[in-house]
Amino acid sequence: MEKINFNKMNLTDRDSRNIWHPYTQHKTSKPPIAIVKGEGALLWDDSDKEYIDAIASWWVNPFGHSNRFIADAIYKQLTTLEHVLFGGFTHEPAVLLSEKLLAILPNNQKKLFFSDNGSTAVEVAIKVALQYFFNKEEKKTTIIAFENAFHGDTFAAMAASGISFYTQAFQGMFIDIVRIPVPIIGEEEASFKALAEAIKNNNCAAFIFEPLVQGAAGMVMFSPEALDKLLKICQENSVLTIADEVMTGFGKTGKTFACDYLQTQPDMMCLSKALTGGTIPMAITSFTQELFDAFYSDDINKALFHGHTFTANPTGCAAALASLELLQTDEMQNQISRVNTQHLDFQKRIEKHPKVSTTRVLGVIFALEIKTESQASYYGALRNKLYDFFIENGIILRPVGNIVYILPPYIITNSQLQKIYDVVESALEIV
């Protein structure tokens, strides 16, 4: 058998021998780009080509790549306690993080459960919602979710998601889900009515939602007032509410959490992505005291039997603590405001373009929708043409069908933002 000399192969070729990438049809997709270095809002490939990371590497990296402050916190923790099991044990980073987080979460949130990523944060929330009623000897087994939602790829999270090609291979295997329309401007009443009907006709345990912005659907936005009304309908009918803040949390909407725009607060919140500043996988699901108390019993069978090997990993907690410290500085809050201002200026410049149908901005999130004769498919020809154009021009953007969105690190410079805007504007000329 011939011995392979991997030293003579580039990273992309070595990758293709062994690795299965996410959301990839390997037969038709182009080989992955090998990234070897990152700093600030920039990444470099193995040919030393520079890219602006205009989506913060799937919304996780608000403070820039290779952030020294977070790296130093991780290093310090690694030299003290890198990991210990969380079943029957605890440690200072987890306790301190819980104290810091609960101080900035809505004041009805009282307990935190650690897991590994956004999907597992959602999985925990859905399991708690279903078992909450089971523990109370009530039969409520249906979850309400928005149309075109995306909550993750584990099974309950996938069931609650509404993007069909992600889930079509598993139809008939899911928990019970009923969907309602998103209360976008002008269609709020249809959403309110659908929620009331869903509750009337099903034994509904919980309503899960992405607050104010549906990320994977193309940054679809709706008002706090509309969401407040939906939450009040749920409260009046003893339906639990789950805010999936995996994407929106930690400053992206202009407030620390999207739920900070609301008058009515959810029973549960799911956090991940920017929690650790894009460094170490970690997630948290937060709960009201009432939910925790439903599991607090002399009966062992009423406990929440859910856990992960790396639950509350001390190193991840240290990264999260450093990330929170950065987020709460005046400097970082000013950066968020600056990016928002730049987005609003670009919106004024581009919204009347003949190939743009709509634009929207919230916090550091910008999105525009390109006019098309027919509905553009999620990974269709238009999306792929745009993606390739952005990559060729040194910009990492991942369009959703005919929707181009920008969600950059907060520390991105104005000149880097301007380059992104210029390339996006140029891309409209090729469609």
Coordinates of C-alpha atoms in Angstrom, one line a residue:
M1 CA 0.0 0.0 0.0
E2 CA 1.4 3.4 -1.1
K3 CA 2.2 5.7 1.8
I4 CA 0.6 9.1 1.4
N5 CA 2.9 12.1 1.9
F6 CA 0.5 14.6 3.5
N7 CA 3.2 17.2 3.6
K8 CA 3.0 17.5 -0.1
M9 CA -0.7 18.1 -0.1
N10 CA -2.5 21.4 0.6
L11 CA -5.0 21.7 3.4
T12 CA -8.0 21.6 1.1
D13 CA -6.9 18.4 -0.6
R14 CA -6.2 16.8 2.8
D15 CA -9.6 17.9 4.0
S16 CA -11.3 16.3 1.1
R17 CA -9.9 12.9 2.0
N18 CA -11.5 12.7 5.4
I19 CA -13.9 15.4 6.4
W20 CA -17.7 15.7 6.0
H21 CA -18.7 19.4 6.1
P22 CA -22.0 20.9 7.4
Y23 CA -24.8 22.0 5.0
T24 CA -22.7 20.7 2.1
Q25 CA -23.5 18.6 -1.0
H26 CA -20.0 17.4 -1.5
K27 CA -20.6 16.1 -5.1
T28 CA -21.5 19.6 -6.4
S29 CA -19.9 22.1 -4.0
K30 CA -16.6 23.7 -4.5
P31 CA -13.7 22.7 -2.2
P32 CA -13.6 24.5 1.1
I33 CA -11.3 27.5 1.6
A34 CA -8.4 26.7 3.9
I35 CA -8.2 29.5 6.6
V36 CA -4.9 29.7 8.4
K37 CA -5.1 33.0 10.4
G38 CA -7.6 35.5 11.8
E39 CA -7.3 38.9 13.4
G40 CA -10.0 41.4 14.1
A41 CA -12.6 41.2 11.3
L42 CA -10.1 39.6 8.9
L43 CA -9.2 36.1 7.9
W44 CA -6.4 34.8 5.6
D45 CA -6.3 31.7 3.6
D46 CA -3.3 29.4 2.8
S47 CA -2.5 31.6 -0.3
D48 CA -2.4 34.7 1.9
K49 CA -5.7 36.1 0.4
E50 CA -7.5 38.4 2.8
Y51 CA -11.2 38.1 3.6
I52 CA -13.5 40.4 5.6
D53 CA -15.6 38.2 7.9
A54 CA -18.9 40.0 7.3
I55 CA -21.0 37.5 9.2
A56 CA -18.8 37.1 12.3
S57 CA -18.3 33.4 11.3
W58 CA -21.9 32.4 11.6
W59 CA -22.7 35.2 14.2
V60 CA -20.4 34.0 16.9
N61 CA -17.5 36.4 16.9
P62 CA -18.5 39.9 17.9
F63 CA -15.1 41.0 19.3
G64 CA -12.9 39.9 16.5
H65 CA -10.7 36.9 15.7
S66 CA -7.7 36.1 18.0
N67 CA -9.0 38.5 20.6
R68 CA -6.2 38.7 23.1
F69 CA -8.4 39.6 26.1
I70 CA -10.5 36.4 25.7
A71 CA -7.4 34.3 24.8
D72 CA -5.6 35.4 28.0
A73 CA -8.7 34.4 30.1
I74 CA -8.8 31.0 28.4
Y75 CA -5.0 30.5 29.0
K76 CA -5.3 31.4 32.6
Q77 CA -8.2 29.1 33.2
L78 CA -6.4 26.2 31.4
T79 CA -3.5 26.5 33.8
T80 CA -5.8 26.2 36.8
L81 CA -8.7 23.9 35.9
E82 CA -9.4 22.9 32.3
H83 CA -12.5 20.7 32.9
V84 CA -14.3 18.8 35.6
L85 CA -17.6 16.9 35.4
F86 CA -20.6 18.9 36.4
G87 CA -22.7 16.1 37.7
G88 CA -22.2 16.3 41.5
F89 CA -19.5 19.0 41.2
T90 CA -19.3 22.8 40.6
H91 CA -16.5 25.4 40.1
E92 CA -16.0 29.1 40.4
P93 CA -16.2 30.0 36.6
A94 CA -19.7 28.4 36.3
V95 CA -20.9 30.1 39.5
L96 CA -19.5 33.4 38.6
L97 CA -20.9 33.2 35.1
S98 CA -24.3 32.4 36.4
E99 CA -24.2 35.4 38.7
K100 CA -23.1 37.7 35.9
L101 CA -25.6 36.4 33.4
L102 CA -28.6 36.5 35.7
A103 CA -27.8 40.1 36.5
I104 CA -28.3 41.1 32.9
L105 CA -31.0 38.7 31.8
P106 CA -34.7 39.7 32.3
N107 CA -35.4 39.6 36.0
N108 CA -37.8 36.7 35.8
Q109 CA -35.0 34.4 34.8
K110 CA -33.6 32.6 37.9
K111 CA -31.9 29.3 36.9
L112 CA -29.4 28.3 34.3
F113 CA -28.7 25.0 32.6
F114 CA -25.5 24.6 30.7
S115 CA -25.1 22.6 27.4
D116 CA -22.9 22.7 24.3
N117 CA -24.4 24.7 21.4
G118 CA -27.6 26.5 20.2
S119 CA -29.4 23.3 19.2
T120 CA -28.8 21.7 22.6
A121 CA -30.0 24.9 24.4
V122 CA -33.2 24.6 22.4
E123 CA -33.4 20.9 23.0
V124 CA -33.2 21.4 26.8
A125 CA -35.9 24.1 26.7
I126 CA -38.3 21.9 24.7
K127 CA -37.7 18.9 27.0
V128 CA -38.3 21.1 30.1
A129 CA -41.6 22.5 28.6
L130 CA -42.9 19.0 27.9
Q131 CA -41.8 17.5 31.2
Y132 CA -43.0 20.5 33.2
F133 CA -46.6 19.5 32.3
F134 CA -45.8 15.8 32.7
N135 CA -44.6 16.4 36.2
K136 CA -47.8 18.3 36.9
E137 CA -49.8 15.3 35.5
E138 CA -51.1 17.4 32.6
K139 CA -51.1 16.2 29.0
K140 CA -49.6 18.9 26.8
T141 CA -47.5 17.7 24.0
T142 CA -47.6 20.2 21.2
I143 CA -45.1 23.0 20.5
I144 CA -46.0 26.1 18.6
A145 CA -43.4 27.6 16.3
F146 CA -43.2 30.3 13.6
E147 CA -43.3 29.4 9.9
N148 CA -39.7 29.4 8.4
A149 CA -38.2 29.2 11.9
F150 CA -34.8 27.7 12.4
H151 CA -33.9 26.4 15.9
G152 CA -31.1 23.9 15.2
D153 CA -30.4 20.4 14.0
T154 CA -30.9 18.2 17.1
F155 CA -34.2 16.4 16.9
A156 CA -36.6 18.5 18.9
A157 CA -34.9 21.7 17.6
M158 CA -35.2 20.4 14.1
A159 CA -38.8 19.6 14.6
A160 CA -39.5 23.2 15.7
S161 CA -37.7 24.5 12.6
G162 CA -39.7 25.2 9.5
I163 CA -37.2 25.3 6.6
S164 CA -38.3 22.1 4.8
F165 CA -35.2 20.9 3.1
Y166 CA -33.4 20.8 6.4
T167 CA -36.1 18.5 7.8
Q168 CA -37.9 16.7 5.0
A169 CA -36.0 13.4 5.3
F170 CA -37.3 13.1 8.9
Q171 CA -41.0 13.9 8.4
G172 CA -43.3 11.7 10.5
M173 CA -40.6 11.2 13.2
F174 CA -41.0 14.5 15.1
I175 CA -42.8 15.7 18.2
D176 CA -46.1 17.5 17.5
I177 CA -45.6 21.0 16.1
V178 CA -48.1 23.5 14.9
R179 CA -46.9 26.6 13.0
I180 CA -48.2 30.2 12.9
P181 CA -47.3 33.0 10.5
V182 CA -44.6 35.5 11.5
P183 CA -46.2 38.9 12.6
I184 CA -44.4 41.0 10.0
I185 CA -45.7 44.5 9.4
G186 CA -49.2 44.4 8.1
E187 CA -49.8 40.8 8.9
E188 CA -49.9 40.9 12.7
E189 CA -53.6 40.1 13.1
A190 CA -53.2 36.9 11.1
S191 CA -50.4 35.8 13.5
F192 CA -52.5 36.6 16.6
K193 CA -55.5 34.7 15.2
A194 CA -53.4 31.7 14.2
L195 CA -51.9 31.5 17.7
A196 CA -55.3 31.6 19.4
E197 CA -56.6 28.9 17.1
A198 CA -53.5 26.7 17.7
I199 CA -54.0 26.9 21.4
K200 CA -57.7 26.3 21.1
N201 CA -57.3 23.2 18.9
N202 CA -54.2 21.6 20.5
N203 CA -52.7 20.7 23.9
C204 CA -50.0 23.2 23.6
A205 CA -47.0 23.1 26.0
A206 CA -44.9 26.0 24.6
F207 CA -44.4 28.6 22.0
I208 CA -40.8 28.9 20.7
F209 CA -39.7 31.9 18.7
E210 CA -36.7 33.8 17.5
P211 CA -37.3 37.3 19.1
L212 CA -37.6 40.1 16.5
V213 CA -35.3 38.5 13.9
Q214 CA -35.6 35.2 12.1
G215 CA -31.9 34.6 11.2
A216 CA -31.8 31.6 8.9
A217 CA -35.0 32.7 7.2
G218 CA -33.1 35.8 5.8
M219 CA -33.2 38.2 8.8
V220 CA -37.0 38.5 8.7
M221 CA -37.9 41.2 11.3
F222 CA -41.0 42.0 13.2
S223 CA -41.9 44.4 16.0
P224 CA -41.6 44.1 19.8
E225 CA -45.2 45.1 20.1
A226 CA -46.5 42.2 18.0
L227 CA -44.3 39.7 19.9
D228 CA -45.5 41.1 23.2
K229 CA -49.1 40.4 22.2
L230 CA -48.3 36.8 21.2
L231 CA -46.6 36.3 24.5
K232 CA -49.6 37.7 26.4
I233 CA -51.9 35.3 24.5
C234 CA -49.7 32.4 25.6
Q235 CA -49.6 33.6 29.3
E236 CA -53.4 33.9 29.4
N237 CA -53.7 30.3 28.2
S238 CA -50.9 28.7 30.3
V239 CA -48.6 28.1 27.3
L240 CA -44.9 28.4 28.2
T241 CA -42.7 30.7 26.0
I242 CA -39.2 30.0 24.8
A243 CA -37.1 32.8 23.4
D244 CA -34.4 31.4 21.1
E245 CA -31.7 34.2 21.5
V246 CA -28.9 32.0 20.1
M247 CA -28.4 34.4 17.2
T248 CA -29.9 37.7 18.6
G249 CA -28.2 37.6 22.0
F250 CA -25.3 39.6 23.3
G251 CA -25.8 42.9 21.5
K252 CA -26.7 42.1 17.9
T253 CA -30.1 43.8 17.9
G254 CA -28.7 46.9 19.6
K255 CA -29.7 45.7 23.1
T256 CA -28.0 43.0 25.1
F257 CA -30.9 40.7 24.3
A258 CA -33.7 41.1 21.8
C259 CA -36.1 40.4 24.7
D260 CA -34.9 43.6 26.3
Y261 CA -37.3 45.3 23.8
L262 CA -40.3 43.5 25.2
Q263 CA -42.7 44.3 28.0
T264 CA -43.7 40.6 28.5
Q265 CA -40.8 38.3 29.2
P266 CA -40.5 34.6 28.2
D267 CA -40.3 31.7 30.6
M268 CA -37.1 30.3 29.0
M269 CA -34.2 31.8 27.0
C270 CA -31.7 29.9 24.8
L271 CA -28.2 31.4 24.6
S272 CA -25.1 30.3 22.6
K273 CA -23.0 31.6 19.6
A274 CA -21.5 34.9 20.9
L275 CA -21.7 33.7 24.5
T276 CA -18.0 32.8 24.5
G277 CA -16.9 35.4 21.9
G278 CA -16.6 32.8 19.2
T279 CA -14.0 30.7 21.0
I280 CA -15.3 27.6 22.8
P281 CA -18.6 25.8 22.2
M282 CA -21.0 26.5 25.0
A283 CA -24.7 27.1 25.5
I284 CA -27.1 28.1 28.3
T285 CA -30.8 27.8 28.8
S286 CA -32.4 30.0 31.4
F287 CA -35.6 29.4 33.3
T288 CA -38.1 31.0 35.7
Q289 CA -38.2 29.8 39.3
E290 CA -41.6 28.3 38.6
L291 CA -40.2 26.0 36.0
F292 CA -37.3 24.8 38.2
D293 CA -39.7 24.2 41.1
A294 CA -41.8 21.8 39.0
F295 CA -38.7 19.5 38.9
Y296 CA -37.8 20.0 42.6
S297 CA -39.3 16.9 44.3
D298 CA -38.7 13.9 46.5
D299 CA -39.5 11.9 43.4
I300 CA -36.3 11.2 41.4
N301 CA -38.4 10.6 38.3
K302 CA -39.3 14.3 38.3
A303 CA -35.7 15.4 37.9
L304 CA -34.4 16.7 34.5
F305 CA -32.4 13.8 33.2
H306 CA -30.4 15.6 30.6
G307 CA -26.7 16.4 30.5
H308 CA -23.5 16.7 28.4
T309 CA -20.0 15.6 29.0
F310 CA -18.7 19.1 28.7
T311 CA -21.5 20.8 30.6
A312 CA -20.3 24.1 32.2
N313 CA -16.7 23.5 31.0
P314 CA -14.6 25.8 33.1
T315 CA -12.5 27.0 30.2
G316 CA -15.7 27.9 28.2
C317 CA -17.1 29.7 31.3
A318 CA -13.8 31.7 31.5
A319 CA -14.2 32.7 27.8
A320 CA -17.8 33.7 28.4
L321 CA -16.9 35.8 31.4
A322 CA -14.3 37.6 29.4
S323 CA -16.8 38.0 26.5
L324 CA -19.4 39.5 28.8
E325 CA -16.8 41.9 30.3
L326 CA -16.0 43.2 26.8
L327 CA -19.6 43.5 25.8
Q328 CA -20.4 45.7 28.8
T329 CA -17.7 48.2 28.2
D330 CA -18.7 51.7 26.9
E331 CA -16.2 51.2 24.1
M332 CA -18.0 48.1 22.8
Q333 CA -21.4 49.6 23.2
N334 CA -20.2 52.6 21.1
Q335 CA -18.9 50.1 18.5
I336 CA -22.4 48.5 18.2
S337 CA -23.9 52.0 17.8
R338 CA -21.3 52.9 15.2
V339 CA -22.0 49.8 13.1
N340 CA -25.8 50.5 13.3
T341 CA -25.2 54.1 12.1
Q342 CA -23.1 52.8 9.2
H343 CA -25.8 50.3 8.3
L344 CA -28.5 53.0 8.3
D345 CA -26.4 55.2 6.1
F346 CA -26.0 52.3 3.6
Q347 CA -29.7 51.6 3.8
K348 CA -30.5 55.1 2.7
R349 CA -28.0 54.8 -0.2
I350 CA -29.2 51.4 -1.5
E351 CA -32.9 51.1 -0.7
K352 CA -34.0 52.9 -3.9
H353 CA -31.7 50.7 -6.1
P354 CA -33.9 49.3 -9.0
K355 CA -32.8 45.7 -8.1
V356 CA -33.6 46.0 -4.4
S357 CA -37.1 45.3 -3.2
T358 CA -36.7 45.8 0.6
T359 CA -34.1 46.6 3.2
R360 CA -34.1 46.3 7.0
V361 CA -31.7 47.1 9.8
L362 CA -31.7 46.3 13.5
G363 CA -28.6 46.8 15.6
V364 CA -25.6 45.4 13.7
I365 CA -27.9 43.4 11.4
F366 CA -28.5 44.6 7.8
A367 CA -30.4 42.8 5.1
L368 CA -31.6 43.6 1.6
E369 CA -33.8 41.5 -0.7
I370 CA -33.0 41.4 -4.4
K371 CA -35.9 41.6 -6.8
T372 CA -36.5 38.3 -8.6
E373 CA -39.1 37.1 -11.1
S374 CA -39.7 33.9 -9.1
Q375 CA -38.9 32.8 -5.6
A376 CA -35.1 32.1 -5.2
S377 CA -34.3 28.8 -3.7
Y378 CA -32.2 28.7 -0.5
Y379 CA -29.1 27.2 -2.1
G380 CA -30.1 28.0 -5.7
A381 CA -28.2 29.5 -8.7
L382 CA -28.7 33.1 -7.6
R383 CA -27.4 32.5 -4.1
N384 CA -24.4 30.5 -5.4
K385 CA -23.6 33.2 -7.9
L386 CA -23.7 35.9 -5.2
Y387 CA -21.7 33.8 -2.8
D388 CA -18.9 33.2 -5.3
F389 CA -18.8 36.9 -6.3
F390 CA -18.4 37.9 -2.6
I391 CA -15.6 35.3 -2.1
E392 CA -13.8 36.5 -5.2
N393 CA -13.9 40.0 -3.8
G394 CA -12.6 39.0 -0.4
I395 CA -15.9 39.2 1.5
I396 CA -17.4 36.3 3.5
L397 CA -21.2 36.6 3.1
R398 CA -23.7 33.8 2.9
P399 CA -26.8 34.9 1.1
V400 CA -30.1 33.2 1.9
G401 CA -31.7 32.7 -1.5
N402 CA -32.2 36.3 -2.8
I403 CA -31.5 37.9 0.6
V404 CA -28.1 39.4 1.3
Y405 CA -27.4 40.1 5.0
I406 CA -24.5 41.6 6.9
L407 CA -23.8 40.8 10.5
P408 CA -20.2 41.8 11.2
P409 CA -18.0 41.7 14.3
Y410 CA -18.6 44.8 16.4
I411 CA -14.9 45.9 16.1
I412 CA -15.0 46.0 12.3
T413 CA -13.6 49.3 10.9
N414 CA -15.6 51.8 8.9
S415 CA -13.4 51.3 5.9
Q416 CA -14.0 47.5 6.1
L417 CA -17.7 48.1 6.3
Q418 CA -17.5 50.4 3.3
K419 CA -15.7 47.7 1.3
I420 CA -18.5 45.3 2.2
Y421 CA -21.2 47.8 1.1
D422 CA -19.4 48.6 -2.1
V423 CA -19.1 44.9 -3.0
V424 CA -22.7 44.3 -2.2
E425 CA -23.7 47.2 -4.4
S426 CA -21.5 45.8 -7.2
A427 CA -23.1 42.4 -6.8
L428 CA -26.5 43.9 -7.7
E429 CA -25.1 44.5 -11.2
I430 CA -24.4 40.8 -11.9
V431 CA -27.9 39.6 -11.0

